[in-house]
Amino acid sequence: MMTETPLLEIQNLGYRYGQRAACVDISFDLFPGEVLAVVGESGSGKTTLLRCISGQLRPDTGQVLFQTRASETVDVWAISESARRWLTRTDWGFVHQNPRDGLRADVSAGANIGERLMAIGARHYGNIREEATAWMNKVELDTARIDESPSAFSGGMQQRLQIARNLVSRPRLVFMDEPTAGLDVSVQARLLDLLRGLACDLGLAAVIVTHDLAVARLLAHRTLVMNAGRVVEAGLTDQVLDDPQHPYTQLLVSSALPA
Amino acid sequence: MKNIIEINNLSKYFILHTQGGVNIPVLEAVSLAASGGECVAIVGSSGAGKSTLLKCLYANYRAQAGSVRVRHRDGWVDMARAHPREILDVRRHTMGYVSQFLRAIPRVPAIDIVMAPLLATGTEPDKARVMAQALFERLNIAPRLWHLPPATFSGGEQQRINIARAFAPQPAVLLLDEPTAALDEANRNAVVELVREALRRGALLVGIFHDHAVRSAVATRIFQLRPAGVPL
Ligand SMILES: Nc1ncnc2c1ncn2[C@@H]1O[C@H](COP(=O)(O)OP(=O)(O)OP(=O)(O)O)[C@@H](O)[C@H]1O
Ligand SMILES: Nc1ncnc2c1ncn2[C@@H]1O[C@H](COP(=O)(O)OP(=O)(O)OP(=O)(O)O)[C@@H](O)[C@H]1O
Ligand SMILES: [Mg+2]
Ligand SMILES: [Mg+2]
């Protein structure tokens, strides 16, 4: 088990917006079934890092290596645009902070889920609808509302719909940017519980960006702490939170409410 | 019997960067080896580093120097240096930990919390449920609580859920941080019985027991910790 190869390997990744370095020399790996949290204050480069490793923003330096279902290692930024797009539809999922960025407003909830299946070749309408219904159930959405537009859903419901849309195609790796931000505390707890269960049951690997240390504590095996574009500390989540070594991590932990 | 843990020259201090970089030495060159069937009681004054020692064993705290070796899957794992995935594997299969306080997971019922470590090591759900219920009965957890999340439970009830969760998978090493602190006599006795049973099946227990009666009922050896910097 300890000799498994990583699913994702980030090597010396760097990205700058003009003069501003947003990610500096970042390296880490992620193994199948592992959940990694990226924490750090606003502006520390978390979203930029997530976009670079999920095929949305080409890094200036470094490599993003991914092991496909066929056990081939691909360099995400060396393959063709269409091969990259295929990865984002099949092996990967991306849950945006704002559900509106991850959902289509002009089609029904059911179609939002079914769309990912069609993108990977599903054609049989009955089967697609059945799968969509099953996933609405899994994320605790009322299946009677399958034909409604997502705009008729509350924020927490939209977030659950976005998760269903992403997971229906059985990705092996999911990227999430602040999946619980902007939700009521009680809605957050329910969503976190759902994510914890799904990650466990499906053996999903995930990279979760969050500023909430309690989210990292609950969901992540390992945690990376970012400060000013750099990873300043990384390790087992409970170790990083209970025995932080870097001054910045100590500040972050001591300023947070008990997690 | 052969050793299950070997702690060698373990040193642990805290540097508090938010407090001007003050250095708090806690453990200095601590060594301890122990084998299955032993119950080692760690004693020492408040602040001597008893909980810190258990946390270093569980790799919840990092060690600055020395090694903390645990026998795992026919080999040794140094918890002070192992990769996080390896540490999690040790925790899943070899080592249980009863912290002083239960960190309740929102919305997860007590029975699921206790079943989780069993399911994670491949026990069938039906069997895991029966084992969890048997532990609840021994620890006098009222059946009306089994399907509720422990967030609203009393301190003593939460502690017993914590104990049930750690004992359920029958790990080779059990770390106990004041497991009976919030319990009445009947429940203290139930815990003493669980500890003795674990010893009989050959487990190693390392614990902090403030309660003298409990300590003398379970400990096979006393390990004295002196505050760092205080000569013998
Ligand atoms: N499109 C852009 N153009 C210029 N600078 C940008 C752009 N996007 C982000 N930045 C800058 O890059 C840095 C990192 O931004 P990023 O969005 O990655 O931070 P973050 O850690 O996700 O913050 P938050 O927690 O607030 O979402 C910030 O200083 C930000 O101002
Ligand atoms: N995460 C931490 N950060 C900073 N200092 C810590 C941390 N954990 C423990 N300490 C310090 O280490 C010392 C030993 O603490 P520890 O909890 O191990 O003592 P103890 O022997 O278990 O005491 P008690 O009997 O009161 O529980 C104390 O001075 C404590 O403040
Ligand atoms: Mg961001
Ligand atoms: Mg203590």
XYZ file of C-alpha atoms and ligand atoms in Angstrom:
555
model
C 0.000 0.000 0.000
C 2.840 2.377 0.848
C 4.418 1.861 -2.559
C 1.462 3.179 -4.566
C 2.252 5.870 -7.087
C 0.743 9.312 -6.571
C -2.389 10.269 -8.468
C -1.198 13.830 -8.751
C 2.301 15.211 -8.487
C 3.069 18.916 -8.447
C 6.664 19.897 -9.043
C 8.078 23.391 -8.461
C 4.961 25.140 -9.685
C 5.083 28.893 -10.098
C 2.600 31.493 -11.337
C 2.706 35.280 -11.482
C 0.196 37.957 -12.411
C 2.564 40.498 -13.987
C 4.938 41.506 -11.204
C 2.943 39.749 -8.475
C 4.032 36.211 -7.685
C 0.894 34.290 -6.698
C 2.455 30.813 -6.425
C 6.129 30.238 -5.741
C 7.957 26.923 -6.093
C 5.128 24.675 -4.898
C 5.620 20.923 -4.792
C 3.413 18.199 -3.307
C 1.785 14.929 -4.192
C -1.621 13.401 -3.665
C -2.396 9.693 -3.441
C -5.565 7.865 -4.482
C -8.291 8.306 -1.884
C -6.424 11.091 -0.118
C -8.041 14.407 0.803
C -5.715 17.389 0.961
C -6.713 20.782 2.354
C -5.020 24.005 1.254
C -5.422 26.689 3.910
C -4.123 30.237 4.205
C -5.349 33.779 4.425
C -7.065 35.718 1.654
C -4.696 36.472 -1.223
C -2.186 33.758 -0.297
C -2.575 32.096 -3.724
C -4.912 29.185 -2.962
C -7.314 29.701 -5.865
C -4.453 30.365 -8.259
C -2.798 27.109 -7.211
C -6.060 25.178 -7.630
C -6.615 26.617 -11.102
C -3.052 25.789 -12.143
C -3.296 22.174 -11.058
C -6.797 21.610 -12.459
C -5.977 22.599 -16.012
C -7.533 26.067 -15.972
C -4.504 28.311 -15.696
C -1.188 27.465 -17.306
C 1.611 27.795 -14.721
C 4.721 29.789 -15.656
C 7.022 27.147 -14.247
C 6.874 23.615 -12.954
C 4.920 20.515 -13.789
C 1.561 18.950 -12.974
C 1.690 15.181 -13.427
C -1.470 13.089 -13.298
C -1.912 9.359 -13.375
C -4.820 8.420 -15.647
C -7.217 5.495 -15.251
C -4.989 3.599 -17.683
C -2.082 4.091 -15.221
C -0.306 6.394 -17.631
C 1.375 9.464 -16.203
C 0.529 12.568 -18.200
C 2.013 16.041 -17.922
C -1.204 18.049 -17.727
C 0.276 21.122 -19.387
C 2.138 19.218 -22.120
C -0.868 17.365 -23.548
C -3.230 18.879 -26.112
C -6.019 21.242 -25.148
C -8.623 18.643 -26.104
C -6.921 15.909 -24.058
C -6.912 18.281 -21.099
C -10.593 19.066 -21.595
C -11.324 15.340 -21.688
C -9.593 14.936 -18.302
C -11.658 17.706 -16.769
C -14.838 15.932 -17.921
C -13.946 12.396 -16.933
C -11.289 11.882 -14.287
C -11.695 15.273 -12.634
C -14.398 17.330 -11.031
C -14.308 20.989 -10.037
C -16.607 22.461 -7.400
C -16.612 26.250 -7.563
C -17.065 28.479 -4.553
C -19.984 30.157 -6.272
C -22.401 27.488 -7.563
C -23.393 29.800 -10.383
C -19.913 29.349 -11.864
C -20.335 25.593 -11.838
C -23.962 25.226 -12.941
C -25.864 26.076 -16.110
C -28.759 28.361 -15.347
C -30.552 27.785 -18.649
C -31.233 24.074 -18.136
C -32.996 22.071 -15.413
C -31.358 20.561 -12.330
C -31.635 17.114 -13.893
C -30.026 18.308 -17.121
C -27.194 19.882 -15.127
C -26.378 16.460 -13.752
C -27.044 14.616 -17.015
C -24.833 16.935 -19.032
C -21.633 15.442 -17.610
C -22.836 11.966 -18.545
C -23.638 13.064 -22.079
C -20.220 14.659 -22.368
C -18.677 11.252 -21.820
C -20.930 9.571 -24.342
C -24.164 8.573 -22.559
C -27.088 8.813 -25.004
C -30.003 6.861 -23.563
C -32.414 9.466 -22.139
C -34.073 7.091 -19.660
C -30.760 5.979 -18.167
C -29.456 9.521 -17.886
C -32.594 10.645 -16.087
C -32.400 7.655 -13.774
C -28.770 8.431 -12.882
C -29.612 12.086 -12.346
C -32.430 11.093 -9.986
C -30.155 8.732 -8.088
C -27.588 11.494 -7.628
C -30.194 14.001 -6.459
C -31.026 11.440 -3.788
C -27.400 10.966 -2.815
C -26.913 14.685 -2.245
C -30.229 14.901 -0.411
C -32.107 16.981 -2.983
C -35.853 16.521 -3.481
C -36.139 14.505 -6.705
C -39.559 16.011 -7.365
C -37.675 19.195 -8.294
C -35.608 17.553 -11.029
C -37.163 19.692 -13.783
C -36.765 23.007 -11.984
C -34.069 25.480 -12.894
C -31.142 25.647 -10.428
C -31.933 29.326 -9.911
C -35.026 28.199 -8.000
C -32.744 26.435 -5.488
C -31.247 27.887 -2.312
C -27.468 28.405 -2.052
C -26.924 25.191 -0.123
C -29.103 23.238 -2.571
C -27.221 24.704 -5.536
C -23.952 23.652 -3.941
C -25.249 20.105 -3.524
C -26.435 20.110 -7.130
C -22.995 21.211 -8.236
C -21.464 18.336 -6.297
C -23.882 15.848 -7.904
C -23.073 17.247 -11.357
C -19.387 16.703 -10.695
C -19.553 13.274 -9.147
C -21.986 11.653 -11.584
C -19.197 10.884 -14.029
C -17.244 9.116 -11.267
C -14.151 11.330 -11.259
C -11.126 10.097 -9.337
C -10.024 13.545 -8.310
C -12.134 16.512 -7.295
C -10.960 20.085 -6.829
C -13.030 22.287 -4.547
C -12.640 26.000 -3.949
C -14.222 27.009 -0.642
C -17.163 24.637 -1.105
C -18.882 25.763 2.089
C -18.174 29.492 2.060
C -21.199 31.745 2.039
C -23.526 29.097 3.470
C -25.344 29.101 6.813
C -23.510 27.222 9.535
C -26.180 24.499 9.690
C -26.180 24.117 5.894
C -22.372 23.972 6.004
C -22.422 21.151 8.532
C -24.800 19.158 6.365
C -22.700 19.704 3.254
C -19.492 18.751 5.049
C -21.110 15.603 6.336
C -22.192 14.764 2.797
C -18.709 15.391 1.407
C -17.100 13.312 4.133
C -19.404 10.396 3.387
C -18.951 10.626 -0.388
C -15.159 10.900 -0.192
C -15.130 7.815 2.043
C -17.608 5.712 0.052
C -16.241 6.541 -3.394
C -12.570 6.559 -2.376
C -12.293 10.012 -3.946
C -9.113 11.995 -3.870
C -9.691 15.703 -3.384
C -7.915 19.016 -3.074
C -10.029 21.393 -0.998
C -9.191 25.056 -0.716
C -10.589 26.572 2.436
C -9.891 29.337 4.890
C -11.817 27.395 7.533
C -9.526 25.219 9.668
C -12.523 23.247 10.957
C -13.248 22.152 7.382
C -9.652 20.952 7.018
C -9.859 19.142 10.367
C -13.052 17.361 9.375
C -12.276 16.384 5.801
C -8.572 16.355 5.100
C -5.935 13.720 5.776
C -3.188 16.221 5.049
C -3.027 20.000 5.064
C -0.850 22.528 3.229
C -0.499 26.002 4.680
C 0.075 28.809 2.185
C 1.408 32.239 2.932
C 2.277 34.851 0.287
C 2.315 32.292 -2.512
C 4.478 29.729 -0.734
C 3.720 26.507 1.111
C 5.136 27.260 4.563
C 4.042 24.062 6.306
C 2.582 20.721 5.277
C 1.723 17.512 7.044
C -0.863 15.397 8.753
C -3.874 17.646 9.383
C -4.121 17.125 13.152
C -0.367 17.638 13.511
C -0.392 20.897 11.556
C -3.356 22.207 13.563
C -2.365 20.948 17.051
C 1.414 21.373 16.866
C 2.039 24.040 14.224
C 5.724 24.784 13.660
C 5.837 27.779 11.324
C 5.180 31.226 12.785
C 2.504 31.890 10.172
C 0.675 28.608 10.949
C 0.808 29.373 14.661
C -0.737 32.748 14.007
C -3.431 31.207 11.794
C -4.302 28.535 14.357
C -4.251 30.889 17.329
C -6.519 33.406 15.590
C -9.102 30.784 14.609
C -12.019 29.733 16.753
C -11.460 26.266 18.213
C -11.562 23.746 15.362
C 7.778 -10.833 25.020
C 9.087 -8.685 22.223
C 8.768 -4.938 22.323
C 5.854 -3.267 20.570
C 7.050 0.279 21.140
C 10.571 1.650 21.528
C 10.963 5.320 22.336
C 14.552 6.446 22.182
C 15.898 9.782 23.432
C 12.712 11.591 22.521
C 12.907 15.348 22.914
C 10.041 17.741 22.488
C 9.860 21.484 22.987
C 7.465 24.143 21.794
C 8.608 27.415 20.297
C 5.799 29.924 20.613
C 6.365 32.378 17.764
C 3.289 34.375 18.671
C 4.764 34.885 22.176
C 8.098 36.338 21.103
C 9.649 32.971 20.295
C 9.720 31.628 23.859
C 10.949 28.038 24.052
C 9.092 25.596 26.307
C 11.106 22.414 26.851
C 8.805 19.520 27.724
C 10.451 16.161 27.052
C 14.202 15.700 27.269
C 15.782 12.460 26.110
C 12.882 10.254 27.159
C 13.311 6.534 26.484
C 10.732 3.817 27.020
C 10.339 0.324 25.629
C 7.316 -1.853 26.291
C 5.817 -5.092 25.085
C 2.398 -6.682 24.684
C 0.506 -7.536 27.858
C 1.926 -4.510 29.695
C -0.001 -1.540 31.017
C 2.441 1.306 31.528
C 1.106 4.114 33.718
C 2.790 7.440 33.060
C 3.007 9.528 36.204
C 4.377 13.000 36.831
C 3.249 16.400 38.030
C 0.827 18.523 36.074
C 2.676 19.964 33.086
C 5.413 17.309 33.244
C 4.549 16.291 29.682
C 2.444 13.145 30.149
C -0.138 14.055 27.508
C 2.636 15.344 25.252
C 4.349 11.956 25.420
C 1.154 10.156 24.361
C 0.613 12.677 21.571
C 4.161 12.101 20.288
C 3.455 8.368 20.299
C 0.314 8.962 18.249
C 2.225 11.448 16.048
C -0.299 14.130 16.879
C 2.739 16.127 18.025
C 6.070 16.145 16.221
C 9.271 15.139 17.934
C 12.304 17.403 17.691
C 14.807 14.638 18.315
C 14.885 10.927 18.969
C 12.740 8.134 17.614
C 9.295 6.791 18.443
C 9.149 3.334 16.945
C 6.016 1.227 16.776
C 5.795 -2.352 15.528
C 3.438 -2.302 12.550
C 2.768 -4.848 9.800
C 5.819 -7.003 10.613
C 8.165 -4.029 10.698
C 8.914 -0.833 12.599
C 7.502 2.596 11.869
C 9.183 5.641 13.392
C 6.209 7.876 14.167
C 8.566 10.850 14.469
C 9.584 10.610 10.832
C 7.018 8.537 8.935
C 5.048 9.852 5.971
C 1.515 11.002 6.923
C -0.008 8.099 4.986
C 2.038 5.649 6.974
C 1.041 7.297 10.253
C -2.622 7.041 9.271
C -2.096 3.376 8.453
C -0.581 2.789 11.913
C -3.551 4.557 13.497
C -6.000 2.529 11.444
C -4.507 -0.885 12.109
C -2.201 -0.809 15.115
C -2.774 2.061 17.504
C -5.825 3.519 19.227
C -5.970 6.707 21.265
C -8.466 7.872 23.839
C -8.017 11.614 24.048
C -9.235 13.432 27.085
C -12.029 15.021 25.087
C -14.096 13.645 22.246
C -13.928 15.748 19.120
C -17.498 15.172 17.986
C -18.175 15.144 14.273
C -21.374 17.077 13.543
C -24.389 14.985 12.564
C -22.678 11.598 12.935
C -24.511 9.272 15.383
C -22.633 7.626 18.256
C -23.037 4.146 16.807
C -21.519 5.194 13.474
C -18.568 6.798 15.250
C -17.802 3.513 16.999
C -18.449 1.385 13.898
C -16.223 3.539 11.657
C -12.832 2.127 12.749
C -14.219 -1.414 12.404
C -15.534 -0.770 8.900
C -12.222 0.856 7.971
C -10.408 -2.379 8.770
C -12.815 -4.532 6.816
C -15.320 -5.776 9.405
C -18.757 -6.555 7.918
C -21.318 -3.838 8.799
C -23.645 -6.248 10.629
C -20.817 -7.597 12.736
C -19.473 -4.098 13.408
C -22.913 -3.004 14.622
C -23.162 -5.929 17.027
C -19.661 -5.211 18.376
C -20.436 -1.503 18.854
C -23.691 -2.278 20.644
C -21.971 -4.774 22.937
C -19.455 -2.079 23.938
C -22.239 0.442 24.533
C -23.971 -2.033 26.804
C -20.815 -2.699 28.795
C -20.204 1.030 29.122
C -23.822 1.700 30.132
C -24.631 3.958 27.163
C -28.440 4.166 27.114
C -29.894 2.786 23.849
C -31.780 6.052 23.274
C -28.369 7.704 22.715
C -26.974 5.188 20.221
C -28.443 6.883 17.169
C -27.831 10.466 18.252
C -24.725 12.552 17.485
C -22.694 12.926 20.713
C -22.362 16.720 20.423
C -25.091 17.171 23.052
C -24.032 14.284 25.332
C -22.710 14.820 28.859
C -18.934 14.815 29.420
C -19.001 11.295 30.818
C -21.159 9.975 27.978
C -18.846 11.511 25.387
C -15.837 9.998 27.099
C -17.418 6.555 27.005
C -18.155 6.919 23.263
C -14.499 7.848 22.873
C -13.444 4.751 24.809
C -15.777 2.487 22.827
C -14.380 3.845 19.557
C -10.768 3.209 20.579
C -11.351 -0.276 22.027
C -13.704 -1.530 19.283
C -11.042 -2.512 16.703
C -8.874 -4.185 19.411
C -5.628 -2.482 18.377
C -2.237 -3.832 19.462
C -1.415 -0.521 21.179
C -3.859 1.647 23.121
C -3.022 5.113 24.421
C -5.298 6.354 27.193
C -5.258 9.957 28.419
C -7.210 9.988 31.679
C -9.929 7.711 30.322
C -11.907 7.618 33.567
C -11.670 11.288 34.567
C -15.369 12.070 34.080
C -16.796 8.671 35.022
C -18.657 7.383 38.075
C -17.559 4.240 39.880
C -19.655 1.755 37.898
C -18.300 3.102 34.627
C -14.753 3.270 35.970
C -15.032 -0.410 36.741
C -16.318 -1.112 33.249
C -13.231 0.613 31.828
C -10.932 -1.322 34.179
C -12.494 -4.534 32.872
C -11.958 -3.456 29.249
C -8.314 -2.666 29.986
C -7.738 -6.037 31.647
C -9.367 -7.815 28.743
C -7.108 -5.965 26.279
C -4.074 -6.984 28.343
C -5.182 -10.610 28.275
C -5.322 -10.603 24.497
C -1.752 -9.271 24.461
C -2.259 -5.577 23.775
C 0.084 -2.897 25.098
C -1.580 -0.063 26.998
C 0.136 3.210 27.807
C -1.973 5.462 29.940
C -2.334 8.413 32.248
C -4.550 7.518 35.208
C -5.071 10.208 37.829
C -7.414 7.938 39.730
C -5.221 5.881 42.116
C -7.694 3.049 42.405
C -7.894 2.689 38.628
C -4.124 2.940 38.283
C -3.374 0.242 40.801
C -6.088 -1.940 39.281
C -4.603 -1.886 35.782
C -0.934 -0.772 35.769
C 1.764 -3.406 35.439
C 4.498 -0.748 35.496
C 4.922 2.901 36.484
C 6.859 5.259 34.217
C 7.899 8.430 36.020
C 8.202 11.614 33.940
C 10.115 14.526 35.399
C 9.618 18.031 34.069
C 12.311 18.884 31.518
C 15.262 20.634 33.072
C 14.716 19.132 36.545
C 17.621 16.849 37.559
C 16.910 13.294 38.732
N -6.604 37.966 -12.350
C -5.707 38.508 -11.511
N -4.927 39.540 -11.871
C -4.014 40.061 -11.034
N -3.781 39.616 -9.792
C -4.524 38.587 -9.366
C -5.518 37.975 -10.194
N -6.093 36.964 -9.498
C -5.483 36.948 -8.287
N -4.548 37.910 -8.215
C -3.663 38.152 -7.061
O -2.913 36.982 -6.783
C -2.831 36.750 -5.388
C -3.393 35.394 -5.057
O -4.774 35.379 -5.360
P -5.696 34.115 -5.123
O -7.028 34.407 -5.691
O -4.988 32.908 -5.608
O -5.770 34.084 -3.524
P -6.615 33.173 -2.530
O -5.645 32.572 -1.582
O -7.484 32.265 -3.289
O -7.476 34.251 -1.739
P -9.005 34.167 -1.188
O -8.934 33.371 0.081
O -9.332 35.598 -0.911
O -9.857 33.548 -2.242
C -3.557 37.924 -4.735
O -2.626 38.881 -4.362
C -4.459 38.446 -5.826
O -4.700 39.810 -5.659
N 0.360 22.396 21.523
C 1.104 22.970 22.496
N 1.662 24.157 22.272
C 2.407 24.742 23.220
N 2.676 24.209 24.423
C 2.141 23.024 24.713
C 1.316 22.350 23.770
N 0.922 21.183 24.323
C 1.476 21.134 25.550
N 2.212 22.230 25.794
C 2.979 22.511 27.020
O 3.727 21.370 27.358
C 3.762 21.197 28.771
C 3.309 19.793 29.122
O 1.933 19.660 28.849
P 1.160 18.293 28.976
O -0.231 18.545 28.557
O 1.904 17.232 28.286
O 1.235 18.043 30.551
P 0.639 16.882 31.446
O 1.774 16.209 32.122
O -0.275 16.034 30.623
O -0.192 17.713 32.516
P -1.645 17.439 33.177
O -1.433 16.423 34.242
O -1.985 18.770 33.761
O -2.579 17.010 32.099
C 2.904 22.296 29.354
O 3.739 23.327 29.782
C 2.067 22.742 28.202
O 1.726 24.084 28.305
Mg -9.632 32.068 -3.479
Mg -2.403 15.815 30.442
